Tab-separated table of C-alpha atoms in Angstrom:
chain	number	residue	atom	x	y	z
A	300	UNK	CA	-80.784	-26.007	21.804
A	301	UNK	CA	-77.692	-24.057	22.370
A	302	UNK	CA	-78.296	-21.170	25.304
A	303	UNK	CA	-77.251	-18.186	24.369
A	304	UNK	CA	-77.147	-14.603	25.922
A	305	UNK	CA	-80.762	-12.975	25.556
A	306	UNK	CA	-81.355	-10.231	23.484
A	307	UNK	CA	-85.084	-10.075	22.795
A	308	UNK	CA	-88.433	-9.950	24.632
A	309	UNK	CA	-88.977	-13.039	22.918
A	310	UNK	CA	-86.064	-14.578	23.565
A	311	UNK	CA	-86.686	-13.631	27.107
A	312	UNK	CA	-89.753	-15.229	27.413
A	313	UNK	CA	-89.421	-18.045	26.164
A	314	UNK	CA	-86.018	-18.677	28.298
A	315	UNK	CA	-88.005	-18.308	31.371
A	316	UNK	CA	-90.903	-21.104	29.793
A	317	UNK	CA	-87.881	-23.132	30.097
A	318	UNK	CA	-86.607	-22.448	33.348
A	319	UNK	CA	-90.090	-22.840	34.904
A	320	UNK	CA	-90.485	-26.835	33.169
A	321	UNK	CA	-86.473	-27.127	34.544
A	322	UNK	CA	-87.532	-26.126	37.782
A	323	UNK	CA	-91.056	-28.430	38.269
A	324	UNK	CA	-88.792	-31.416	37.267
A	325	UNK	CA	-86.449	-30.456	40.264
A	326	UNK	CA	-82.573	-31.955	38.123
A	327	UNK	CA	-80.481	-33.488	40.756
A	328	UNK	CA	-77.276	-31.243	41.123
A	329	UNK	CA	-74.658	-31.140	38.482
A	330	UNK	CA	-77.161	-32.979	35.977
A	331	UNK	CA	-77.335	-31.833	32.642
A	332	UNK	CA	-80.678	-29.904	33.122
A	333	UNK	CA	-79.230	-28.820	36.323
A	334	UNK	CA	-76.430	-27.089	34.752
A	335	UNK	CA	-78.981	-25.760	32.195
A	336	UNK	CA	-81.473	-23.838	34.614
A	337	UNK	CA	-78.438	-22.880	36.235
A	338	UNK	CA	-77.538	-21.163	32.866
A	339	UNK	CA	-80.460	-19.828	31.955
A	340	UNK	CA	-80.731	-18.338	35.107
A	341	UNK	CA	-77.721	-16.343	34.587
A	342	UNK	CA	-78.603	-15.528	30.894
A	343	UNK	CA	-81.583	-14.535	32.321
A	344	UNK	CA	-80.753	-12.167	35.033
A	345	UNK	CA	-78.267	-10.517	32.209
A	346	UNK	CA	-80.703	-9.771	30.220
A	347	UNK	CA	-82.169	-8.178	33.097
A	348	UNK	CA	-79.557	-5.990	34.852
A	349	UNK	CA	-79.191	-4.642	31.218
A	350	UNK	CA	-82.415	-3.705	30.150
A	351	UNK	CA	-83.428	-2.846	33.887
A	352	UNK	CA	-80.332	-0.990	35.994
A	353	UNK	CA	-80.638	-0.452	39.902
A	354	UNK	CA	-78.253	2.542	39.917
A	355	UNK	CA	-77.445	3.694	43.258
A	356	UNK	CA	-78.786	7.762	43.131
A	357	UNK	CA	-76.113	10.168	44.778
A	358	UNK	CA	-77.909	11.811	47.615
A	359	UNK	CA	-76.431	15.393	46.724
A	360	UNK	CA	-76.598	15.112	43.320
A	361	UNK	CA	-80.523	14.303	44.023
A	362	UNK	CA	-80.921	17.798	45.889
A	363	UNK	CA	-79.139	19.661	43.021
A	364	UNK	CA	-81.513	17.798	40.724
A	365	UNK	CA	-84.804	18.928	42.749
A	366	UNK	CA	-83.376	22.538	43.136
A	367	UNK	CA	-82.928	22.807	39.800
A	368	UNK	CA	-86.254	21.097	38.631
A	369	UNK	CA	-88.070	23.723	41.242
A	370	UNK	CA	-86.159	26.893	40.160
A	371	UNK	CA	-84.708	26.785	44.286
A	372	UNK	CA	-81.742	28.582	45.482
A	373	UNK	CA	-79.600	27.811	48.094
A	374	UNK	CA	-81.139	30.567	50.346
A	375	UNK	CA	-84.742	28.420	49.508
A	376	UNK	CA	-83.588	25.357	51.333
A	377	UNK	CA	-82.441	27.131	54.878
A	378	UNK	CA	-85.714	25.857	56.057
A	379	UNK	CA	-84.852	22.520	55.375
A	380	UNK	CA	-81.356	22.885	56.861
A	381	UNK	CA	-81.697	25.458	59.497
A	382	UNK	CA	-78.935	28.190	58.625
A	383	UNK	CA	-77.236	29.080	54.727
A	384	UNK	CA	-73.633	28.211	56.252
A	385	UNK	CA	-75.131	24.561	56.813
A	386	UNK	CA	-77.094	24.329	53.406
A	387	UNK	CA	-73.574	25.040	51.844
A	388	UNK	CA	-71.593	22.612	53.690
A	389	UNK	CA	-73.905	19.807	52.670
A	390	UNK	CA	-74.069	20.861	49.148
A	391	UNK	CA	-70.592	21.150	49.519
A	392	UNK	CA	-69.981	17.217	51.216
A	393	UNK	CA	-68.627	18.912	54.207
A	394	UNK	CA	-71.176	18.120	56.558
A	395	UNK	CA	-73.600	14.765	56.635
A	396	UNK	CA	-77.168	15.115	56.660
A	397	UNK	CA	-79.223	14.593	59.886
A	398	UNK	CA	-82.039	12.527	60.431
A	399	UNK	CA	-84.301	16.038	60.896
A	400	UNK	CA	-82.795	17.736	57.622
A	401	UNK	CA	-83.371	14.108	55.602
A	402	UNK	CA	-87.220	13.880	57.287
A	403	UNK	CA	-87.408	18.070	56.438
A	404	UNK	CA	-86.319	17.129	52.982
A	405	UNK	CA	-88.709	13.935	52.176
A	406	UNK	CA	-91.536	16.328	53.060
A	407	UNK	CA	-90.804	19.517	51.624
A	408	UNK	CA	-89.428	18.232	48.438
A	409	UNK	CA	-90.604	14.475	48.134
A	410	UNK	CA	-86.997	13.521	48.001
A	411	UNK	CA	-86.737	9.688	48.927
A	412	UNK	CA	-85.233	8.731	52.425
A	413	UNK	CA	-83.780	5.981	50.917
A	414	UNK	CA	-81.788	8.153	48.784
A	415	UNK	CA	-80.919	10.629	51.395
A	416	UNK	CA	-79.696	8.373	53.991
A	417	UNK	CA	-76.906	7.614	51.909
A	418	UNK	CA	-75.729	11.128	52.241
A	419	UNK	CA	-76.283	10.844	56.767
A	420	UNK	CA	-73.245	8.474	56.936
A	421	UNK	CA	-70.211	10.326	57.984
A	422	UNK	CA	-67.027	9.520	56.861
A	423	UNK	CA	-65.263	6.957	58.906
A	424	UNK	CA	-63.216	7.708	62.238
A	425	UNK	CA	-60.355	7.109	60.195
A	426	UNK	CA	-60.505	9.740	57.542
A	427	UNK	CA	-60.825	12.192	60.103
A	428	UNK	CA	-57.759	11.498	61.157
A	429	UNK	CA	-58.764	10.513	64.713
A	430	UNK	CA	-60.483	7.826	66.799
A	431	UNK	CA	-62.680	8.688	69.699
A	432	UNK	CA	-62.476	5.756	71.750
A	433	UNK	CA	-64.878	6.331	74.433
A	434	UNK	CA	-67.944	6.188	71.675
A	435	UNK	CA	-67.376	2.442	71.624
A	436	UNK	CA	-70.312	0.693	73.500
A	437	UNK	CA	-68.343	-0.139	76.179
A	438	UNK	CA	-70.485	-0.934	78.992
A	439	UNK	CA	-72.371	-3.256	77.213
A	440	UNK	CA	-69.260	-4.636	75.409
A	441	UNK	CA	-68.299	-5.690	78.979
A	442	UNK	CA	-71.200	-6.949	79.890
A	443	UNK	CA	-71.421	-9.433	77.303
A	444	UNK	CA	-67.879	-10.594	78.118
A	445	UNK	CA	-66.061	-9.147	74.832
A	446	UNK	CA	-63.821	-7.256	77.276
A	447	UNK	CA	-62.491	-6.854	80.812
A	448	UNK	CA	-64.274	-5.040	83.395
A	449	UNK	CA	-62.902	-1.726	82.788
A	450	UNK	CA	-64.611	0.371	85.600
A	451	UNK	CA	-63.017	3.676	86.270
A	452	UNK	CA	-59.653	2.884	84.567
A	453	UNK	CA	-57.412	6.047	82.684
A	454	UNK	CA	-58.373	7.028	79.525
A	455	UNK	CA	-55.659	6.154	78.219
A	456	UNK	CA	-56.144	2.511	79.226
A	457	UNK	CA	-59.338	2.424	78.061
A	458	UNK	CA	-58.290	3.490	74.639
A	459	UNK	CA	-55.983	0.846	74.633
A	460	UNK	CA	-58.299	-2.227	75.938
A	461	UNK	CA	-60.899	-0.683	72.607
A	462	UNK	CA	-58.005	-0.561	70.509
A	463	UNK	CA	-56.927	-4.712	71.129
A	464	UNK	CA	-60.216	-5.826	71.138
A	465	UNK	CA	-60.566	-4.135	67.516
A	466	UNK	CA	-56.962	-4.948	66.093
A	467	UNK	CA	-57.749	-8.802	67.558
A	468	UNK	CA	-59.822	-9.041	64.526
A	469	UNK	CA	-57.743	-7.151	62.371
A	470	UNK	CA	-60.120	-4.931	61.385
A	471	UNK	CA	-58.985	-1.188	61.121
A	472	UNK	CA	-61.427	2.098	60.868
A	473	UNK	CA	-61.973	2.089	57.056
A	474	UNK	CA	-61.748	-1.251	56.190
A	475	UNK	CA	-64.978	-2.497	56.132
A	476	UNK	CA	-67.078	-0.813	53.702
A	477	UNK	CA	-70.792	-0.303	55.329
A	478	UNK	CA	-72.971	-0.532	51.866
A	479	UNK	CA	-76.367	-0.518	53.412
A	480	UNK	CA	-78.987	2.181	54.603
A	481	UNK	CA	-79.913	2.141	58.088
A	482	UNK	CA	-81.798	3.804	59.812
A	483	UNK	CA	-82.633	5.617	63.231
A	484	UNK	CA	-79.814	5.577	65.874
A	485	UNK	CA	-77.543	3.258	63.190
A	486	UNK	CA	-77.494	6.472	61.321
A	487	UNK	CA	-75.242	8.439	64.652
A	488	UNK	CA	-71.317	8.586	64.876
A	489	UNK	CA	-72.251	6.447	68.008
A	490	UNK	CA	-73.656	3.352	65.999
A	491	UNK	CA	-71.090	3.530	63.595
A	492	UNK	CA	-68.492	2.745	65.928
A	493	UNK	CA	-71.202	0.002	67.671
A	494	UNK	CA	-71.412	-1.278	64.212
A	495	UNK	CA	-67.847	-1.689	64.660
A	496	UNK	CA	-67.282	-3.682	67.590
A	497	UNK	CA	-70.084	-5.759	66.636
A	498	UNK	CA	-68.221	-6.857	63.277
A	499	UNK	CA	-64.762	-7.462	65.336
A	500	UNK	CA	-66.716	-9.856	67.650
A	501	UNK	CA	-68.340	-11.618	64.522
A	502	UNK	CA	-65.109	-12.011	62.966
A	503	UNK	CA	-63.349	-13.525	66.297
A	504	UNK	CA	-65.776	-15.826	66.919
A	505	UNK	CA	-65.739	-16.912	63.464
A	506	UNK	CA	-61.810	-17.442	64.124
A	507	UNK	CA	-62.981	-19.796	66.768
A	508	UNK	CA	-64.926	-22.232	64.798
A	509	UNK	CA	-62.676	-22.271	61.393
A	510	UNK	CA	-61.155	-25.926	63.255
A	511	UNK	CA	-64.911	-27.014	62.688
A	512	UNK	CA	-65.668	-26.020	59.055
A	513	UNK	CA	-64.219	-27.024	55.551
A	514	UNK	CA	-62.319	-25.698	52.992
A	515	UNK	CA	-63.808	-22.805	51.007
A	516	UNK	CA	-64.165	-22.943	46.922
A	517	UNK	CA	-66.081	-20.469	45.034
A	518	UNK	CA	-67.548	-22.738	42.526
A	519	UNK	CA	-69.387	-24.352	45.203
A	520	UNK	CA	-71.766	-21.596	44.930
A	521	UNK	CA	-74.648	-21.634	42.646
A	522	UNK	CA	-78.148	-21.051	41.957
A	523	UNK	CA	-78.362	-24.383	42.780
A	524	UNK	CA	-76.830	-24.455	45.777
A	525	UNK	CA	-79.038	-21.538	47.166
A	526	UNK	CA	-82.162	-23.385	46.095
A	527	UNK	CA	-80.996	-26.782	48.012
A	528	UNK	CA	-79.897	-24.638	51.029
A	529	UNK	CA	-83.475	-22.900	50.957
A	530	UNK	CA	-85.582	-26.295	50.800
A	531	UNK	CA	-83.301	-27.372	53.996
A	532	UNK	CA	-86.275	-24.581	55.492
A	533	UNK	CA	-88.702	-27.697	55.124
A	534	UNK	CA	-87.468	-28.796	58.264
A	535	UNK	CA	-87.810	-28.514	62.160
A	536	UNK	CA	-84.154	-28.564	62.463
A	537	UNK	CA	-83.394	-26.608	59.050
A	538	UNK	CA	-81.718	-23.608	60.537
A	539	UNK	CA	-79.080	-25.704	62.315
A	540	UNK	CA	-78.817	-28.406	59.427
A	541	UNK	CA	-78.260	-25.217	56.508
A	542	UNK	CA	-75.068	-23.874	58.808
A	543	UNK	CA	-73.858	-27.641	58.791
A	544	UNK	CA	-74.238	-27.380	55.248
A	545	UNK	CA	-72.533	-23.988	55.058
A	546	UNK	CA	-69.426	-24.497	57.189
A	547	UNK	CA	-69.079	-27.520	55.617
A	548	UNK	CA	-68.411	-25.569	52.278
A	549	UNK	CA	-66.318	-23.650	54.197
A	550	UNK	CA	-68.489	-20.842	55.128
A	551	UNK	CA	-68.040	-19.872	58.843
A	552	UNK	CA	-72.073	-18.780	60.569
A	553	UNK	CA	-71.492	-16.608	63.299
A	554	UNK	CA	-74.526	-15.758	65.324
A	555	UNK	CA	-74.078	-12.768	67.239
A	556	UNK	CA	-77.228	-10.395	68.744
A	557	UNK	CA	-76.724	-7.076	67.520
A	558	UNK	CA	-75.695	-3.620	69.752
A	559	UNK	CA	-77.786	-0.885	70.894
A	560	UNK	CA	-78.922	1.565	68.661
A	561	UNK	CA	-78.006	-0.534	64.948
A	562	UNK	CA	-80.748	-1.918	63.101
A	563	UNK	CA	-79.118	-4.762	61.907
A	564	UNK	CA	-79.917	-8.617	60.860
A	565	UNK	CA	-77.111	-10.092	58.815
A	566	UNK	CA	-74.134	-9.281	57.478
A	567	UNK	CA	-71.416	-11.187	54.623
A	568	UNK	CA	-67.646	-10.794	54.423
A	569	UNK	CA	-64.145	-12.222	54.399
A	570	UNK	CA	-61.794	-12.597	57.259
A	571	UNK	CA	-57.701	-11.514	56.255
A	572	UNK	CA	-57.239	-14.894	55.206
A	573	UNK	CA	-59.984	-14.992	52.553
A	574	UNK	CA	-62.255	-17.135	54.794
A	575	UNK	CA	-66.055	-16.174	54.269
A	576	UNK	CA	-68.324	-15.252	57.377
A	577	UNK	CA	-71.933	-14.405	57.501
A	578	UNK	CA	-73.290	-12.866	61.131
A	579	UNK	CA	-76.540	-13.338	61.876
A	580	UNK	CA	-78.403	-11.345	64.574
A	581	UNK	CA	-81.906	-13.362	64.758
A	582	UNK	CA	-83.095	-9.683	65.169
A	583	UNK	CA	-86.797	-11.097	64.427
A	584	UNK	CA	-87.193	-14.206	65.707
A	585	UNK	CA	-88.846	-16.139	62.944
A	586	UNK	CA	-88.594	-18.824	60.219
A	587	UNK	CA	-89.265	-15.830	57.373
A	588	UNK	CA	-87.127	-14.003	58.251
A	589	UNK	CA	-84.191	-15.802	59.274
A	590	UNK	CA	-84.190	-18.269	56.061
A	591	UNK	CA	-84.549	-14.900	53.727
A	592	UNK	CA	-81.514	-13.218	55.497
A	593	UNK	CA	-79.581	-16.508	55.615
A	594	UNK	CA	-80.115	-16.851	51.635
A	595	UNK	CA	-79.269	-13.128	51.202
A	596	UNK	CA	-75.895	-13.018	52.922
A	597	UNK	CA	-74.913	-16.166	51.264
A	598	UNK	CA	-75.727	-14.387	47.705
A	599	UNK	CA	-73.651	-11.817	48.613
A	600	UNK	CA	-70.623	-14.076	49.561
A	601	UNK	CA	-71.276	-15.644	45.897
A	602	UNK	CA	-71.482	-12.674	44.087
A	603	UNK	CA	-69.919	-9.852	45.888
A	604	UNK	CA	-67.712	-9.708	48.892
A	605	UNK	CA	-64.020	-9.143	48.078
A	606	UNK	CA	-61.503	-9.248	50.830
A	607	UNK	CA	-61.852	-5.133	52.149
A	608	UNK	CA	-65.698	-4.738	52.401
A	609	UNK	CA	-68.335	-5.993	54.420
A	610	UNK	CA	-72.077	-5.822	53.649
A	611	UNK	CA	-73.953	-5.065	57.028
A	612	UNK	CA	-77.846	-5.379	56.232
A	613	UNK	CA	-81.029	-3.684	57.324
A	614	UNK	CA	-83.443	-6.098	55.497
A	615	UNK	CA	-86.308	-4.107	56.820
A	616	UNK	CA	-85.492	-0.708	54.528
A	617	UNK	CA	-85.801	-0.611	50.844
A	618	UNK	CA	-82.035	-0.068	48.941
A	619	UNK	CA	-81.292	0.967	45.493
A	620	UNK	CA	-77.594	-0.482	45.497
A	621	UNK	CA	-77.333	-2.986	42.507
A	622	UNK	CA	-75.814	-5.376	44.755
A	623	UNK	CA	-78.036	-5.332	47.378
A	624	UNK	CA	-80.886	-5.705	44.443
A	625	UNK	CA	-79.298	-8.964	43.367
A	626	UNK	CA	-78.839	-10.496	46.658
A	627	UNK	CA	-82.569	-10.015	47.318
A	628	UNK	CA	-83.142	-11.382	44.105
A	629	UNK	CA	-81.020	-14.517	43.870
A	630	UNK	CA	-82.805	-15.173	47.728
A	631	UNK	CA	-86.143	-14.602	46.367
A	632	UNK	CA	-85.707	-16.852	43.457
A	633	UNK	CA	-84.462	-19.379	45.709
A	634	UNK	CA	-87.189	-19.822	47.674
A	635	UNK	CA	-90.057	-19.067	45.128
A	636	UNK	CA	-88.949	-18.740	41.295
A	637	UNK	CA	-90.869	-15.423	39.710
A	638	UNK	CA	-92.267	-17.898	36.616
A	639	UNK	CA	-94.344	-19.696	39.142
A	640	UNK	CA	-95.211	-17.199	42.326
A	641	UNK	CA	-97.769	-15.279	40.382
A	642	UNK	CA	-99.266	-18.211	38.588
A	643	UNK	CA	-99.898	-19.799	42.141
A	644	UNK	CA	-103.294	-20.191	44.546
A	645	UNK	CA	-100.896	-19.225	47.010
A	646	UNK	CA	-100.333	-15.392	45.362
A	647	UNK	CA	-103.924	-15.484	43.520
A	648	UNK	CA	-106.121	-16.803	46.579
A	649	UNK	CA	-103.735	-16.414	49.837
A	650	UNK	CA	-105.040	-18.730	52.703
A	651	UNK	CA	-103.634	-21.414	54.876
A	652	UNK	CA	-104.317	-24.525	52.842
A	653	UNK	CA	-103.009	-22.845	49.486
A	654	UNK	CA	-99.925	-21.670	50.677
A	655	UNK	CA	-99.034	-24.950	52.427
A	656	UNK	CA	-99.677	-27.164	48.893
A	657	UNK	CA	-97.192	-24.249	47.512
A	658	UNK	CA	-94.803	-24.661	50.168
A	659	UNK	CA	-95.493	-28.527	49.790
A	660	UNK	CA	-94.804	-28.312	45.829
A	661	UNK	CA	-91.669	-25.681	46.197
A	662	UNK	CA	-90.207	-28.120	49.136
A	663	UNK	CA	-89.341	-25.132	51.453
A	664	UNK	CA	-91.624	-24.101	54.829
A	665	UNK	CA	-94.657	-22.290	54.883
A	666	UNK	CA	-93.654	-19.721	56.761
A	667	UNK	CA	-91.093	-18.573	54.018
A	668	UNK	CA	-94.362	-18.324	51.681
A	669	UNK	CA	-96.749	-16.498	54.174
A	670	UNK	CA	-93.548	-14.371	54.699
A	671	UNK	CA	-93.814	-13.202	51.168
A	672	UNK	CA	-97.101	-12.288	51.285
A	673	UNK	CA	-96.958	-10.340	54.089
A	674	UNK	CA	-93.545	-8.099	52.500
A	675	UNK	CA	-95.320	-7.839	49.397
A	676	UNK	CA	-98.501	-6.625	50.396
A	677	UNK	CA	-97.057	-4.618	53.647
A	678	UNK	CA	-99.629	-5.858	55.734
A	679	UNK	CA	-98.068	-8.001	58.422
A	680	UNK	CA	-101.001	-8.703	60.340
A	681	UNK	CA	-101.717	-11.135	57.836
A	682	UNK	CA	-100.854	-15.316	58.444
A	683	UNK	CA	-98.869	-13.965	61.696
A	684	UNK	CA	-99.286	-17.684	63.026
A	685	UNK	CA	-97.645	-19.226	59.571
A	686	UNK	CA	-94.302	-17.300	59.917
A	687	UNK	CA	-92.877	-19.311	62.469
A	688	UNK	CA	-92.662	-17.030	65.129
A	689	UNK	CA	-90.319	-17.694	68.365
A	690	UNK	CA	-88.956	-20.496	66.096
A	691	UNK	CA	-85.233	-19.781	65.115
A	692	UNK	CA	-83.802	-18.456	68.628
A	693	UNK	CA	-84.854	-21.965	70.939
A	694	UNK	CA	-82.384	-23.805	68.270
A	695	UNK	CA	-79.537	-21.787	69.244
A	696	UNK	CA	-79.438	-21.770	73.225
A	697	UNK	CA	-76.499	-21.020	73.721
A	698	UNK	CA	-75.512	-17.786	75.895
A	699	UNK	CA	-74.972	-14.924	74.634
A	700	UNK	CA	-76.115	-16.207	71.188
A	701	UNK	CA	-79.673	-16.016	72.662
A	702	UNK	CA	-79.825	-12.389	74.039
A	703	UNK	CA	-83.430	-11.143	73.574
């Protein structure tokens, strides 16, 4: 039967019928079925970003909405703020909210952090028309060898050994566009310019290894190929065998320990020359959670990054950007489809022996499943032994690259 775009509950439904009987008979790549789950799939998630928008919520536009809703004036939220002049230079989008005002406002008028954060981000270095050099981590820059030992050289020197190690990547203040939430310190001025450096070092060592990897074409990318690199999890050596896979697509895998003070695991982007790069941080050291941010960053190389952004991810905090949305969706459907999770022992009656058959059945690790269950229910005490703790790091011993 001709597929064709979904506009019913019915149609709906009975797509994703199909999609789970595609999936248990596991087509072999570029197949005929294979092309049609891939299809549906896309039909599918349509249908969904249609009837089901993640819009991302403009964090001013939020407070407006709650004074308004509460009958609040300006002079109502000085608590919240600490003096009128600063309630009317954030209302105003001269002035970022701070982590107190954004905890002061969560409380007192049950305002989501995750919509608030957005507004904590200060514009970038470069739209303020200046650069303060000396906010780069530079001590621990040095002591992981990204530049010389500066010691007590001029300022002005300093600014310039900053300013090469940045323009080496080619990066410039602005060009990156940081689309995530973070949290804690990576909300400061100060981790904004660690986020920084950290993304010039990903992108030269990615320079670095482009001898080593292939060509890059788009339509490599598919649902497909994100389900075949996720059952690559099913074994000992999967981490190193999926960024064989990867660069051999043409995908450079960088993996670089994140900075001080940024809550970061992954991030996806393009070098000037249109070459992909995803950075890795192995920020928890487990199966789970490395295979889930691997799978995420590649989603967003398939579906999102353009040459001037970069998507620098927090995996730990909730997000309401579309694009972040799909990402964790096309990763979560690669591991475990939606038509068969719930219908599983593994989701009805969690233990060890159910969600290894499951695991067994979906050809991917445990650890991804038990990983699952844990997120979902937000109780990660639970099958701590099954997520493959202290796992991911011992497969990449080398140097720096295994910085606790």
């Amino acid at each position: 039967m001709e597929a064709k775009v979904v506009r019913t509950e019915e149609q709906y439904a009975a797509y994703l019928d199909e999609v789970q009987a595609l999936i248990s008979e596991d087509p072999k790549l570029n197949s005929k079925k294979s092309e049609r789950l891939e299809l549906l799939t896309v039909l599918l998630e349509a249908y969904e970003n249609s009837k089901y928008p993640v819009e991302s919520p403009d964090p001013i536009d939020a407070i407006l909405f709650r004074m308004n809703e509460k009958g609040l004036k300006q002079a109502d939220l000085v608590p919240y703020f600490g003096t009128s002049s600063r309630v009317s230079e954030v209302l105003n989008r001269k002035r970022p909210l701070t982590v107190q005002m954004i905890r002061a406002l969560t409380i007192g008028l049950g305002i989501s952090a995750d919509t608030l954060v957005g507004a904590s981000l200060p514009d970038s270095p470069a739209k303020k028309g200046a650069v303060d050099w000396s906010k780069f981590p530079i001590k621990e820059m040095t002591r992981r060898g990204w530049i010389e030992n500066v010691g007590k050289v001029a300022k002005d020197n300093l600014e310039e050994i900053v300013k090469g190690f940045i323009s080496e990547a080619g990066l410039e203040f602005g060009a990156a566009s940081f689309r995530k939430a973070f949290y804690g310190e990576a909300e400061t001025p100060t981790s904004r310019y660690a986020l920084y450096a950290w993304l010039a070092r990903v992108i030269q060592k990615a320079r670095d290894r482009k001898p080593k990897i292939g060509s890059f074409d788009p339509a490599e990318l598919s649902t497909s190929y994100l389900k075949e690199l996720a059952q690559l999890s099913r074994f000992d050596a999967g981490p190193l065998l999926a960024v064989e896979q990867l660069e051999k697509t043409g995908i450079a895998v960088v993996i670089e320990p994140a900075l001080k003070g940024t809550l970061l695991d992954g991030a996806a982007l393009k070098d000037s020359d249109g070459t992909p790069i995803i950075g890795l941080t192995l920020r928890y050291d487990r199966l789970d959670h490395f295979w889930f941010t691997l799978v995420h960053e590649v989603a967003h190389i398939w579906k999102h990054v353009d040459g001037n952004e970069a998507f620098l991810d927090d995996l730990d905090s909730s997000s309401e950007d579309r694009k972040e949305a799909e990402a964790n969706r096309l990763a979560t459907e690669a591991f475990i489809p939606r038509v068969q999770w719930r219908r599983s022992d593994a989701y009805t009656t969690p233990n060890k022996d159910t969600i290894e058959r499951f695991a067994k059945d979906l050809k991917i690790h445990p650890a991804v499943v038990a990983g699952r269950l844990r997120k979902e229910s937000a109780n990660y005490s639970l099958f701590s032994d099954m997520v493959g703790q202290n796992q991911v790091r011992q497969l990449f011993p080398s140097g720096e690259e295994c910085e606790a």
